[in-house]
mmCIF file of C-alpha atoms in Angstrom:
data_model
loop_
_atom_site.group_PDB
_atom_site.id
_atom_site.type_symbol
_atom_site.label_atom_id
_atom_site.label_comp_id
_atom_site.label_asym_id
_atom_site.label_seq_id
_atom_site.Cartn_x
_atom_site.Cartn_y
_atom_site.Cartn_z
ATOM 1 C CA MET A 1169 33.120 -91.473 -126.711
ATOM 2 C CA ALA A 1170 31.580 -88.018 -126.544
ATOM 3 C CA THR A 1171 30.000 -86.523 -129.637
ATOM 4 C CA ILE A 1172 32.054 -84.042 -131.633
ATOM 5 C CA PRO A 1173 30.124 -81.119 -133.134
ATOM 6 C CA LEU A 1174 30.846 -80.549 -136.824
ATOM 7 C CA THR A 1175 29.247 -78.465 -139.519
ATOM 8 C CA ARG A 1176 28.335 -80.296 -142.709
ATOM 9 C CA ARG A 1177 31.176 -78.487 -144.492
ATOM 10 C CA GLY A 1178 33.635 -79.627 -141.808
ATOM 11 C CA ALA A 1179 32.452 -83.233 -142.037
ATOM 12 C CA GLU A 1180 32.866 -83.173 -145.826
ATOM 13 C CA LYS A 1181 36.394 -81.820 -145.424
ATOM 14 C CA LEU A 1182 37.283 -84.670 -143.036
ATOM 15 C CA LYS A 1183 35.688 -87.244 -145.376
ATOM 16 C CA GLU A 1184 37.736 -85.890 -148.289
ATOM 17 C CA GLU A 1185 40.959 -86.141 -146.264
ATOM 18 C CA LEU A 1186 40.071 -89.687 -145.184
ATOM 19 C CA HIS A 1187 39.338 -90.693 -148.788
ATOM 20 C CA ARG A 1188 42.656 -89.184 -149.977
ATOM 21 C CA LEU A 1189 44.600 -90.960 -147.238
ATOM 22 C CA LYS A 1190 42.996 -94.320 -148.016
ATOM 23 C CA THR A 1191 43.103 -94.159 -151.816
ATOM 24 C CA VAL A 1192 46.249 -92.135 -152.591
ATOM 25 C CA GLU A 1193 48.587 -91.743 -149.627
ATOM 26 C CA ARG A 1194 48.279 -95.306 -148.318
ATOM 27 C CA HIS A 1195 49.100 -96.790 -151.739
ATOM 28 C CA ALA A 1196 51.998 -94.391 -152.301
ATOM 29 C CA VAL A 1197 53.639 -95.303 -148.985
ATOM 30 C CA ILE A 1198 53.185 -99.033 -149.639
ATOM 31 C CA GLN A 1199 54.945 -98.538 -152.983
ATOM 32 C CA ALA A 1200 57.754 -96.576 -151.268
ATOM 33 C CA ILE A 1201 58.219 -99.389 -148.725
ATOM 34 C CA ALA A 1202 58.377 -101.978 -151.521
ATOM 35 C CA GLU A 1203 60.986 -99.931 -153.388
ATOM 36 C CA ALA A 1204 63.076 -99.465 -150.244
ATOM 37 C CA ARG A 1205 62.905 -103.207 -149.486
ATOM 38 C CA ALA A 1206 64.166 -103.953 -152.964
ATOM 39 C CA GLN A 1207 67.367 -102.041 -152.161
ATOM 40 C CA GLY A 1208 68.518 -104.781 -149.819
ATOM 41 C CA ASP A 1209 69.779 -104.413 -146.223
ATOM 42 C CA LEU A 1210 66.904 -102.907 -144.201
ATOM 43 C CA SER A 1211 68.976 -102.275 -141.067
ATOM 44 C CA GLU A 1212 70.720 -99.249 -142.596
ATOM 45 C CA ASN A 1213 68.063 -98.194 -145.102
ATOM 46 C CA ALA A 1214 66.914 -94.644 -144.321
ATOM 47 C CA GLU A 1215 64.283 -94.660 -147.097
ATOM 48 C CA TYR A 1216 62.709 -97.769 -145.582
ATOM 49 C CA GLU A 1217 62.602 -96.229 -142.094
ATOM 50 C CA ALA A 1218 61.131 -92.980 -143.430
ATOM 51 C CA ALA A 1219 58.471 -94.842 -145.398
ATOM 52 C CA LYS A 1220 57.556 -96.969 -142.357
ATOM 53 C CA ASP A 1221 57.282 -93.821 -140.222
ATOM 54 C CA LYS A 1222 55.049 -92.186 -142.836
ATOM 55 C CA GLN A 1223 52.923 -95.325 -142.979
ATOM 56 C CA GLY A 1224 52.457 -95.193 -139.214
ATOM 57 C CA PHE A 1225 51.412 -91.548 -139.394
ATOM 58 C CA ILE A 1226 48.931 -92.218 -142.221
ATOM 59 C CA GLU A 1227 47.367 -95.206 -140.461
ATOM 60 C CA GLY A 1228 47.094 -93.223 -137.215
ATOM 61 C CA ARG A 1229 45.437 -90.303 -139.008
ATOM 62 C CA ILE A 1230 42.999 -92.657 -140.748
ATOM 63 C CA GLN A 1231 41.968 -94.109 -137.376
ATOM 64 C CA GLU A 1232 41.650 -90.614 -135.893
ATOM 65 C CA LEU A 1233 39.447 -89.388 -138.756
ATOM 66 C CA GLU A 1234 37.260 -92.502 -138.689
ATOM 67 C CA GLY A 1235 36.756 -92.050 -134.944
ATOM 68 C CA LYS A 1236 35.870 -88.379 -135.278
ATOM 69 C CA LEU A 1237 33.420 -89.025 -138.112
ATOM 70 C CA ALA A 1238 31.800 -91.871 -136.161
ATOM 71 C CA ALA A 1239 31.343 -89.607 -133.129
ATOM 72 C CA ALA A 1240 30.331 -86.538 -135.138
ATOM 73 C CA GLN A 1241 27.147 -84.667 -134.447
ATOM 74 C CA LEU A 1242 26.428 -82.877 -137.733
ATOM 75 C CA ILE A 1243 24.932 -79.436 -137.363
ATOM 76 C CA ASP A 1244 23.528 -77.462 -140.275
ATOM 77 C CA PRO A 1245 23.762 -73.762 -139.365
ATOM 78 C CA ALA A 1246 21.047 -72.852 -141.892
ATOM 79 C CA ALA A 1247 18.578 -75.134 -140.076
ATOM 80 C CA LEU A 1248 19.238 -73.613 -136.645
ATOM 81 C CA ASP A 1249 16.554 -71.683 -134.816
ATOM 82 C CA ALA A 1250 18.324 -70.322 -131.757
ATOM 83 C CA GLY A 1251 16.264 -67.168 -131.398
ATOM 84 C CA GLY A 1252 19.125 -64.819 -132.234
ATOM 85 C CA LYS A 1253 21.526 -66.330 -129.691
ATOM 86 C CA VAL A 1254 25.107 -67.255 -130.525
ATOM 87 C CA VAL A 1255 25.370 -71.050 -130.773
ATOM 88 C CA PHE A 1256 27.607 -73.566 -132.521
ATOM 89 C CA GLY A 1257 27.483 -72.892 -136.266
ATOM 90 C CA ALA A 1258 26.338 -69.283 -135.942
ATOM 91 C CA THR A 1259 28.083 -66.518 -137.880
ATOM 92 C CA VAL A 1260 28.668 -63.474 -135.694
ATOM 93 C CA ASP A 1261 29.479 -59.916 -136.766
ATOM 94 C CA LEU A 1262 31.487 -58.135 -134.063
ATOM 95 C CA GLU A 1263 32.858 -54.684 -133.380
ATOM 96 C CA ASP A 1264 35.739 -53.978 -131.003
ATOM 97 C CA GLU A 1265 34.465 -51.336 -128.565
ATOM 98 C CA ASP A 1266 37.933 -49.799 -128.145
ATOM 99 C CA SER A 1267 39.288 -49.643 -131.692
ATOM 100 C CA GLY A 1268 36.076 -49.903 -133.723
ATOM 101 C CA ALA A 1269 37.583 -52.816 -135.672
ATOM 102 C CA LYS A 1270 35.007 -55.131 -137.207
ATOM 103 C CA ALA A 1271 35.252 -58.902 -137.497
ATOM 104 C CA THR A 1272 33.028 -61.751 -138.654
ATOM 105 C CA TYR A 1273 33.445 -65.261 -137.299
ATOM 106 C CA GLN A 1274 31.613 -68.537 -137.646
ATOM 107 C CA ILE A 1275 31.817 -70.856 -134.654
ATOM 108 C CA VAL A 1276 32.836 -74.325 -135.833
ATOM 109 C CA GLY A 1277 34.387 -77.552 -134.542
ATOM 110 C CA ASP A 1278 38.027 -77.832 -133.516
ATOM 111 C CA ASP A 1279 39.016 -79.658 -136.715
ATOM 112 C CA GLU A 1280 37.516 -77.107 -139.079
ATOM 113 C CA ALA A 1281 38.791 -73.918 -137.417
ATOM 114 C CA ASP A 1282 40.728 -71.571 -139.726
ATOM 115 C CA LEU A 1283 41.114 -68.006 -138.497
ATOM 116 C CA LYS A 1284 42.124 -66.745 -141.952
ATOM 117 C CA GLN A 1285 38.715 -67.851 -143.235
ATOM 118 C CA GLY A 1286 36.876 -66.490 -140.189
ATOM 119 C CA LEU A 1287 36.226 -69.950 -138.720
ATOM 120 C CA ILE A 1288 36.877 -70.097 -134.971
ATOM 121 C CA SER A 1289 36.862 -73.185 -132.791
ATOM 122 C CA ILE A 1290 34.034 -73.709 -130.323
ATOM 123 C CA SER A 1291 36.711 -74.191 -127.664
ATOM 124 C CA SER A 1292 38.498 -70.879 -128.380
ATOM 125 C CA PRO A 1293 38.287 -68.119 -125.767
ATOM 126 C CA ILE A 1294 36.345 -65.783 -128.053
ATOM 127 C CA ALA A 1295 33.782 -68.456 -128.994
ATOM 128 C CA ARG A 1296 33.288 -69.409 -125.348
ATOM 129 C CA ALA A 1297 32.709 -65.726 -124.516
ATOM 130 C CA LEU A 1298 30.159 -65.363 -127.343
ATOM 131 C CA ILE A 1299 28.056 -68.496 -126.745
ATOM 132 C CA GLY A 1300 24.595 -67.650 -125.422
ATOM 133 C CA LYS A 1301 24.797 -63.930 -126.168
ATOM 134 C CA GLU A 1302 22.750 -62.059 -128.775
ATOM 135 C CA ALA A 1303 22.936 -58.904 -130.878
ATOM 136 C CA GLY A 1304 23.612 -55.837 -128.725
ATOM 137 C CA ASP A 1305 25.413 -57.788 -126.005
ATOM 138 C CA VAL A 1306 29.075 -57.228 -125.196
ATOM 139 C CA ALA A 1307 31.447 -60.151 -124.810
ATOM 140 C CA GLU A 1308 34.587 -59.812 -122.711
ATOM 141 C CA VAL A 1309 37.448 -61.854 -124.121
ATOM 142 C CA GLN A 1310 40.741 -62.389 -122.343
ATOM 143 C CA ALA A 1311 43.196 -62.193 -125.241
ATOM 144 C CA PRO A 1312 46.998 -62.418 -125.109
ATOM 145 C CA GLY A 1313 47.106 -58.637 -125.555
ATOM 146 C CA GLY A 1314 44.713 -58.029 -122.659
ATOM 147 C CA LEU A 1315 40.972 -57.831 -122.080
ATOM 148 C CA LYS A 1316 38.936 -57.089 -125.232
ATOM 149 C CA HIS A 1317 35.307 -56.001 -125.383
ATOM 150 C CA TRP A 1318 33.458 -57.108 -128.506
ATOM 151 C CA GLU A 1319 29.939 -55.878 -129.221
ATOM 152 C CA ILE A 1320 27.778 -58.355 -131.094
ATOM 153 C CA VAL A 1321 26.361 -56.490 -134.077
ATOM 154 C CA GLU A 1322 24.500 -59.362 -135.737
ATOM 155 C CA VAL A 1323 24.007 -63.114 -135.372
ATOM 156 C CA ARG A 1324 23.265 -65.104 -138.530
ATOM 157 C CA TYR A 1325 22.668 -68.788 -139.209
ATOM 158 C CA VAL A 1326 24.016 -69.423 -142.712
#
């Protein structure tokens, strides 16, 4: 299995979800299955079927998270020394050359991406366009609304 890049914050978030699934969700669904079984005929018991489906989802997610954490390559952005280049974990201040709009993004793993918090996935078009560039460079990004030109104002490792 290939390694999956994760920031320390992203790995902690996945560990917290895994812990919650194992200690809270798993026990709750087992209790729901037991209660549904107690109602009798399982062939026409919608609560039983729903609980079994939820159990399957939880167990699948637990396996997925354990696999990702086992294959994770933890990267601490503060410890990076990339010589001012945009790399995984870097925080990049950008300015749209056309509109003058400013944006700040941190490049993170697929599982930790959250655009509302300024966290973009390493596999997103904008991150792929930024990787390897440095302050003063212009990145061309093919967006749904057309070609965008973003000037890199600053690259930080925080």
